[in-house]
Coordinates of C-alpha atoms and ligand atoms in Angstrom, one line a residue:
N542 CA 121.6 143.0 120.7
S543 CA 123.5 146.3 120.2
L544 CA 126.8 144.3 120.3
D545 CA 126.0 142.6 116.8
L546 CA 124.6 145.8 115.4
L547 CA 128.2 147.3 116.1
L548 CA 130.4 144.3 114.8
D549 CA 128.0 144.7 111.8
K550 CA 128.5 148.2 111.6
L551 CA 132.3 147.9 111.8
Y552 CA 132.3 145.0 109.1
N553 CA 130.4 147.0 106.6
T554 CA 131.5 150.8 107.0
N555 CA 135.2 150.3 108.7
E556 CA 134.0 152.8 111.1
L557 CA 133.1 153.1 114.7
S558 CA 133.1 156.1 116.9
R559 CA 135.0 156.4 120.0
D560 CA 132.2 155.6 122.4
E561 CA 131.1 152.6 120.3
L562 CA 134.5 151.1 120.3
I563 CA 134.4 151.6 124.3
Y564 CA 131.2 149.6 124.4
V565 CA 132.5 147.0 122.1
L566 CA 135.8 146.5 124.5
E567 CA 133.5 146.4 127.4
N568 CA 131.2 144.1 126.4
L569 CA 133.1 141.4 123.9
D570 CA 132.4 138.2 125.2
E571 CA 133.4 134.9 123.8
E572 CA 130.9 134.5 121.1
H573 CA 131.4 137.8 119.9
T574 CA 135.0 137.7 119.9
Q575 CA 134.8 134.9 117.5
K576 CA 132.4 137.0 115.4
L577 CA 135.1 139.9 115.5
F578 CA 137.8 137.6 114.0
D579 CA 135.6 135.9 111.5
Y580 CA 134.7 139.6 110.0
A581 CA 138.6 140.7 110.2
R582 CA 139.4 137.2 108.4
R583 CA 136.9 137.8 105.9
T584 CA 137.9 141.4 105.4
R585 CA 141.7 140.6 105.1
D586 CA 140.7 137.9 102.5
R587 CA 138.6 140.5 100.4
Y588 CA 141.9 142.8 100.1
Y589 CA 145.0 140.4 100.1
G590 CA 143.3 136.7 99.9
N591 CA 145.0 133.8 101.8
K592 CA 148.4 135.0 101.3
V593 CA 151.0 135.6 103.9
Y594 CA 153.8 138.2 102.8
M595 CA 157.3 137.3 104.4
R596 CA 159.6 139.9 105.3
G597 CA 163.4 138.9 106.4
L598 CA 164.2 141.0 109.4
I599 CA 167.9 142.0 109.9
E600 CA 168.6 143.6 113.5
F601 CA 171.6 145.4 112.6
S602 CA 172.2 147.1 115.9
N603 CA 171.4 146.9 119.4
I604 CA 172.9 150.4 120.5
C605 CA 170.3 152.8 121.1
R606 CA 170.3 156.4 122.7
M607 CA 166.6 156.1 123.7
N608 CA 165.5 154.9 127.1
C609 CA 162.3 153.4 126.7
L610 CA 160.8 151.9 130.1
Y611 CA 159.7 148.7 128.6
C612 CA 162.8 148.1 126.3
G613 CA 165.5 145.4 126.8
I614 CA 168.1 147.6 124.7
R615 CA 167.2 150.7 126.2
A616 CA 170.3 152.9 126.7
G617 CA 170.1 152.5 130.8
N618 CA 170.7 148.7 130.5
S619 CA 174.2 148.4 131.4
K620 CA 174.2 144.5 131.0
A621 CA 173.2 144.5 127.3
E622 CA 175.8 143.3 125.4
R623 CA 176.0 146.2 122.2
Y624 CA 177.0 145.0 118.9
R625 CA 176.7 146.8 115.5
L626 CA 176.9 145.1 112.0
S627 CA 179.2 146.3 109.2
E628 CA 177.8 147.3 105.7
E629 CA 179.4 144.1 104.6
E630 CA 177.6 142.0 107.5
I631 CA 174.0 143.3 106.8
F632 CA 174.6 142.8 103.0
E633 CA 175.6 139.2 103.6
C634 CA 172.3 138.7 105.6
C635 CA 170.4 139.8 102.5
R636 CA 172.4 137.7 100.5
E637 CA 171.4 134.7 102.3
G638 CA 167.8 136.1 102.6
Y639 CA 167.7 136.5 98.8
A640 CA 169.0 133.2 97.8
L641 CA 165.9 131.9 100.4
G642 CA 163.5 133.8 98.2
Y643 CA 162.8 137.1 100.4
R644 CA 162.3 139.8 98.5
T645 CA 161.6 142.3 101.3
F646 CA 164.2 143.2 103.8
V647 CA 163.4 145.2 107.1
L648 CA 166.5 146.9 108.3
Q649 CA 166.0 147.3 112.1
S650 CA 168.2 148.9 114.9
G651 CA 168.1 150.7 117.8
E652 CA 168.5 154.8 117.4
D653 CA 172.2 154.5 116.8
P654 CA 173.8 157.6 115.8
W655 CA 176.8 155.7 114.1
Y656 CA 174.8 155.0 111.3
T657 CA 175.0 158.5 109.9
A658 CA 172.5 159.4 107.1
D659 CA 175.6 158.7 105.0
R660 CA 176.2 155.5 106.3
V661 CA 172.5 154.2 105.7
V662 CA 172.3 155.7 102.3
S663 CA 175.3 153.7 101.5
I664 CA 173.8 150.2 102.8
I665 CA 170.6 151.1 101.0
A666 CA 172.5 151.6 97.7
R667 CA 174.5 148.7 97.9
I668 CA 171.2 146.3 98.6
K669 CA 169.4 148.0 95.8
K670 CA 172.1 147.7 93.5
S671 CA 172.6 143.9 93.9
F672 CA 169.0 143.2 94.5
P673 CA 166.7 145.8 92.4
D674 CA 163.6 143.6 92.9
A675 CA 163.7 143.5 96.7
A676 CA 162.1 146.3 98.9
I677 CA 163.9 147.9 101.5
T678 CA 162.5 149.0 105.0
L679 CA 163.9 150.7 107.4
S680 CA 163.0 150.7 111.2
I681 CA 165.6 152.8 112.8
G682 CA 163.3 155.6 114.7
E683 CA 163.4 159.0 114.6
R684 CA 165.4 160.9 112.3
D685 CA 165.4 164.3 110.7
D686 CA 163.2 165.0 108.0
D687 CA 165.7 165.6 105.4
E688 CA 167.5 162.1 106.7
Y689 CA 164.2 160.5 105.9
R690 CA 164.0 162.3 102.4
A691 CA 167.7 161.1 101.3
F692 CA 167.1 157.7 102.6
F693 CA 163.9 157.7 100.1
E694 CA 165.9 158.8 97.7
A695 CA 168.3 156.2 98.0
G696 CA 165.6 153.5 97.4
A697 CA 164.2 152.8 100.9
E698 CA 160.5 152.4 100.1
R699 CA 158.8 151.6 103.4
Y700 CA 159.3 152.7 107.1
L701 CA 158.4 151.3 110.4
L702 CA 157.7 153.6 113.4
R703 CA 155.5 152.6 115.8
H704 CA 153.7 155.3 117.6
E705 CA 153.8 153.0 120.7
T706 CA 150.9 154.3 122.7
A707 CA 148.5 157.3 121.8
S708 CA 148.1 158.3 125.2
K709 CA 150.2 161.5 126.0
S710 CA 150.9 161.0 129.5
L711 CA 151.4 157.1 129.1
Y712 CA 153.8 158.0 126.5
E713 CA 155.7 160.8 128.1
R714 CA 155.9 158.4 131.2
L715 CA 157.2 155.7 129.1
H716 CA 159.7 157.5 126.9
P717 CA 161.9 159.8 129.3
G718 CA 163.2 162.7 127.2
A719 CA 161.2 161.8 124.0
S720 CA 158.6 163.9 122.5
F721 CA 154.9 162.2 121.9
D722 CA 154.4 164.9 119.2
N723 CA 157.5 164.6 117.3
R724 CA 157.0 160.9 116.8
R725 CA 153.6 161.4 115.6
R726 CA 155.0 164.4 113.2
C727 CA 157.3 162.0 112.1
L728 CA 154.8 159.5 110.8
W729 CA 153.0 162.3 108.8
V730 CA 156.5 163.1 107.2
L731 CA 157.2 160.0 106.3
K732 CA 153.9 159.3 104.6
E733 CA 154.2 163.0 103.0
I734 CA 157.6 161.9 101.3
G735 CA 155.8 158.7 100.0
Y736 CA 157.2 155.6 102.0
Q737 CA 154.7 153.0 102.6
V738 CA 154.6 153.7 106.4
G739 CA 153.9 151.3 109.3
A740 CA 152.5 152.7 112.8
G741 CA 151.3 150.4 115.5
F742 CA 151.3 150.0 119.3
I743 CA 151.9 147.8 122.4
V744 CA 148.9 146.3 124.2
G745 CA 149.1 145.5 127.8
L746 CA 151.5 148.5 129.1
P747 CA 151.6 148.8 132.7
G748 CA 148.7 151.5 133.5
Q749 CA 147.3 151.4 130.0
T750 CA 143.2 151.4 129.9
K751 CA 140.8 150.5 127.3
Q752 CA 140.3 154.4 126.6
D753 CA 144.0 154.4 125.8
L754 CA 143.4 151.4 123.2
V755 CA 140.7 153.0 121.9
E756 CA 142.8 156.1 121.0
D757 CA 145.4 154.1 119.8
L758 CA 142.8 152.7 117.1
L759 CA 141.4 156.0 116.1
F760 CA 145.0 157.4 115.7
L761 CA 145.6 154.2 112.8
K762 CA 142.0 155.3 111.6
Q763 CA 143.3 158.7 111.0
L764 CA 146.7 158.1 110.0
N765 CA 145.4 155.4 107.7
P766 CA 149.2 153.7 107.2
H767 CA 150.1 151.2 104.9
M768 CA 151.3 148.9 107.9
I769 CA 150.1 148.3 111.5
G770 CA 152.4 146.2 113.8
I771 CA 150.5 145.3 117.1
G772 CA 152.5 143.2 119.9
P773 CA 151.7 142.4 123.5
F774 CA 154.1 144.1 126.1
I775 CA 156.6 141.4 127.6
P776 CA 158.6 142.7 130.5
H777 CA 162.3 142.5 130.3
K778 CA 164.1 142.0 133.8
E779 CA 166.8 144.7 133.7
T780 CA 164.2 147.2 132.9
P781 CA 162.3 149.3 135.3
L782 CA 159.1 147.4 134.0
G783 CA 160.8 144.3 134.7
K784 CA 158.4 143.1 137.3
E785 CA 155.1 144.3 135.7
K786 CA 152.7 141.6 134.1
A787 CA 153.0 140.9 130.5
G788 CA 150.1 141.9 127.9
T789 CA 147.3 139.2 127.1
V790 CA 147.5 137.3 124.0
E791 CA 143.4 137.6 124.0
D792 CA 143.7 141.4 124.1
T793 CA 146.3 141.6 121.8
L794 CA 144.2 139.3 119.0
V795 CA 141.2 141.7 119.7
M796 CA 143.5 144.8 118.8
V797 CA 144.6 143.0 115.6
A798 CA 141.1 142.4 114.5
L799 CA 139.8 145.7 115.2
A800 CA 142.9 147.5 113.3
R801 CA 142.2 145.3 110.6
L802 CA 138.4 146.0 110.3
L803 CA 139.5 150.0 111.1
V804 CA 142.2 149.9 108.2
P805 CA 140.9 147.3 106.0
D806 CA 143.7 147.4 103.5
C807 CA 146.8 147.8 105.7
L808 CA 149.4 144.8 105.6
L809 CA 149.4 143.7 109.3
P810 CA 152.2 141.4 110.7
A811 CA 151.6 138.4 113.3
T812 CA 154.4 139.8 115.5
T813 CA 157.0 138.2 116.9
A814 CA 155.8 139.0 120.3
M815 CA 152.6 137.1 119.8
G816 CA 155.0 134.0 119.0
T817 CA 156.6 134.7 122.5
L818 CA 153.6 134.5 124.6
H819 CA 152.1 131.7 123.1
P820 CA 153.2 128.6 121.0
R821 CA 150.6 129.5 118.4
G822 CA 150.4 133.2 118.8
R823 CA 151.2 134.0 115.4
E824 CA 148.8 131.5 113.9
L825 CA 146.1 132.9 115.9
A826 CA 147.4 136.7 114.9
L827 CA 146.7 135.3 111.4
M828 CA 142.9 133.8 112.3
A829 CA 142.4 137.3 113.6
G830 CA 143.1 139.2 110.4
A831 CA 146.9 139.5 110.4
N832 CA 148.7 138.7 106.8
V833 CA 152.4 139.4 107.3
V834 CA 155.2 137.7 109.3
M835 CA 158.9 138.8 109.8
P836 CA 161.3 135.9 110.0
N837 CA 164.7 136.5 111.7
L838 CA 167.8 137.1 109.1
S839 CA 170.0 138.5 111.5
P840 CA 173.2 136.5 112.5
V841 CA 172.5 133.8 114.8
W842 CA 175.7 134.9 117.2
A843 CA 173.5 138.5 117.2
R844 CA 170.0 137.2 117.9
P845 CA 170.1 136.5 121.8
K846 CA 171.9 140.6 122.2
Y847 CA 168.8 142.1 120.5
E848 CA 166.8 141.3 123.3
L849 CA 163.5 143.7 123.4
Y850 CA 162.0 141.5 125.5
Q851 CA 162.6 138.1 127.4
N852 CA 162.2 134.7 125.9
K853 CA 162.1 136.3 122.3
I854 CA 161.9 132.9 120.1
C855 CA 164.1 132.1 117.3
I856 CA 167.2 132.9 118.9
G857 CA 168.9 129.7 118.0
E858 CA 167.6 129.3 114.6
E859 CA 169.0 129.7 111.3
A860 CA 167.6 131.5 108.7
A861 CA 166.7 128.7 106.7
H862 CA 165.1 126.9 109.5
C863 CA 162.6 129.7 110.5
R864 CA 161.6 130.1 106.6
S865 CA 160.1 126.8 106.8
C866 CA 159.1 126.5 110.5
I867 CA 157.0 129.7 109.6
E868 CA 155.6 128.2 106.3
R869 CA 154.3 125.1 108.1
R870 CA 152.9 127.7 110.7
I871 CA 151.0 129.5 107.9
N872 CA 149.8 126.4 106.0
S873 CA 148.4 124.9 109.5
V874 CA 145.6 127.9 109.4
S875 CA 145.0 127.5 105.6
M876 CA 147.0 130.2 104.4
E877 CA 150.0 130.3 101.7
V878 CA 153.4 132.0 101.6
D879 CA 153.8 134.9 99.6
M880 CA 157.5 135.4 98.6
G881 CA 157.0 138.7 96.6
R882 CA 157.6 142.1 97.6
G883 CA 154.2 142.5 99.0
D884 CA 153.4 146.1 98.3
H885 CA 150.5 147.9 99.8
Y886 CA 148.0 147.4 96.7
K887 CA 148.1 151.5 96.4
F888 CA 151.4 151.1 95.5
R889 CA 151.9 147.9 93.4
Q890 CA 151.6 149.8 89.9
K891 CA 153.9 152.2 90.6
R892 CA 157.1 150.9 91.0
Ligands
LIG421 N1 157.7 144.2 124.8 C1 156.8 144.3 123.9 N2 157.4 145.3 122.7 C2 158.4 145.6 122.8 N3 159.2 146.6 121.7 C3 160.2 147.1 122.6 N4 160.4 146.7 123.9 C4 159.2 145.8 124.0 C5 158.8 145.0 125.3 N5 159.1 144.8 126.2 C6 158.6 146.9 120.6 C7 158.2 148.2 120.2 C8 159.1 148.9 119.1 C9 159.2 147.4 118.6 C10 160.8 147.3 117.8 O1 159.6 146.3 119.5 O2 157.0 148.5 119.9 O3 158.8 149.8 118.7
LIG422 FE1 161.7 130.9 113.8 FE2 159.9 129.2 113.7 S1 160.2 131.0 112.8 S2 161.8 129.0 114.5

């Protein structure tokens, strides 16, 4: 059977052509999906064993100058209650996280110009000074190249910037006023500067085709990022896509597994959006080749306001609760929590 041959080829070489990927997506049945997940798990185990790396997520501002059609904190959503954490409040989240054992903090926000390069540098320096053994990941969108450089020099070592979709026409429809080419350029610049870089995409966007998803996978193969974030589209009622259908757990799991096989050494989160669509969504992602989780360290009062999509999980939970909840979930799929920095293996000796 040619599907078996293609899956074997993918497992053995970590490569498939555009036509081969299309063939796989069009012909996957239940049996071959299980085989795909099995290969993805084995590939993950070869590089990272059964460890799941923990990242503490701090959502420090939901103010955003962008207007992405799918996103609940888009500038155009006048119903969103906006907030910003001060440097002090961000630092407090890190302190709580550090005490719980976290050694990576992901600082995420909308594209909020109040956080000038100087302010961001000051926040990074403050965290680095108190917690020199913790890694800082930024997820604050598109910035100028020299700002990216300044953040890196201040001590930020990782940057998450999903490419969102590799289809130029879909990208332009979903991101009014934004540049498809600049976003991709940013990813190359970040790599060039020396960050561990995370790209990724949304599965099940309105109008997205199998061909588009194959382009997402091929772009990842080409960029070869250190981290890959993949999650299902989930509608938010105060957005133009509020009445559209959500992506599916099944389609997203297939993309997670294919990303694992095409970029075998990447760090790949079981995303919160997966946990939102299905009670065991994150566990299923771990069983399809994921090996990172990002529990929330944001202040409980801020969580419901950082509503990218509806019904987001962990809204009412304290950080300590999420820490133990997630550990139980990880153990339920025979994996183990790793509270270390969880660097990409190419970066392990350097720092
Ligand atoms: N559904 C799924 N993912 C979303 N994101 C934003 N809005 C949605 C939504 N409605 C994702 C984007 C962004 C990340 C932080 O959250 O991919 O990069
Ligand atoms: Fe937050 Fe389970 S991880 S409640």
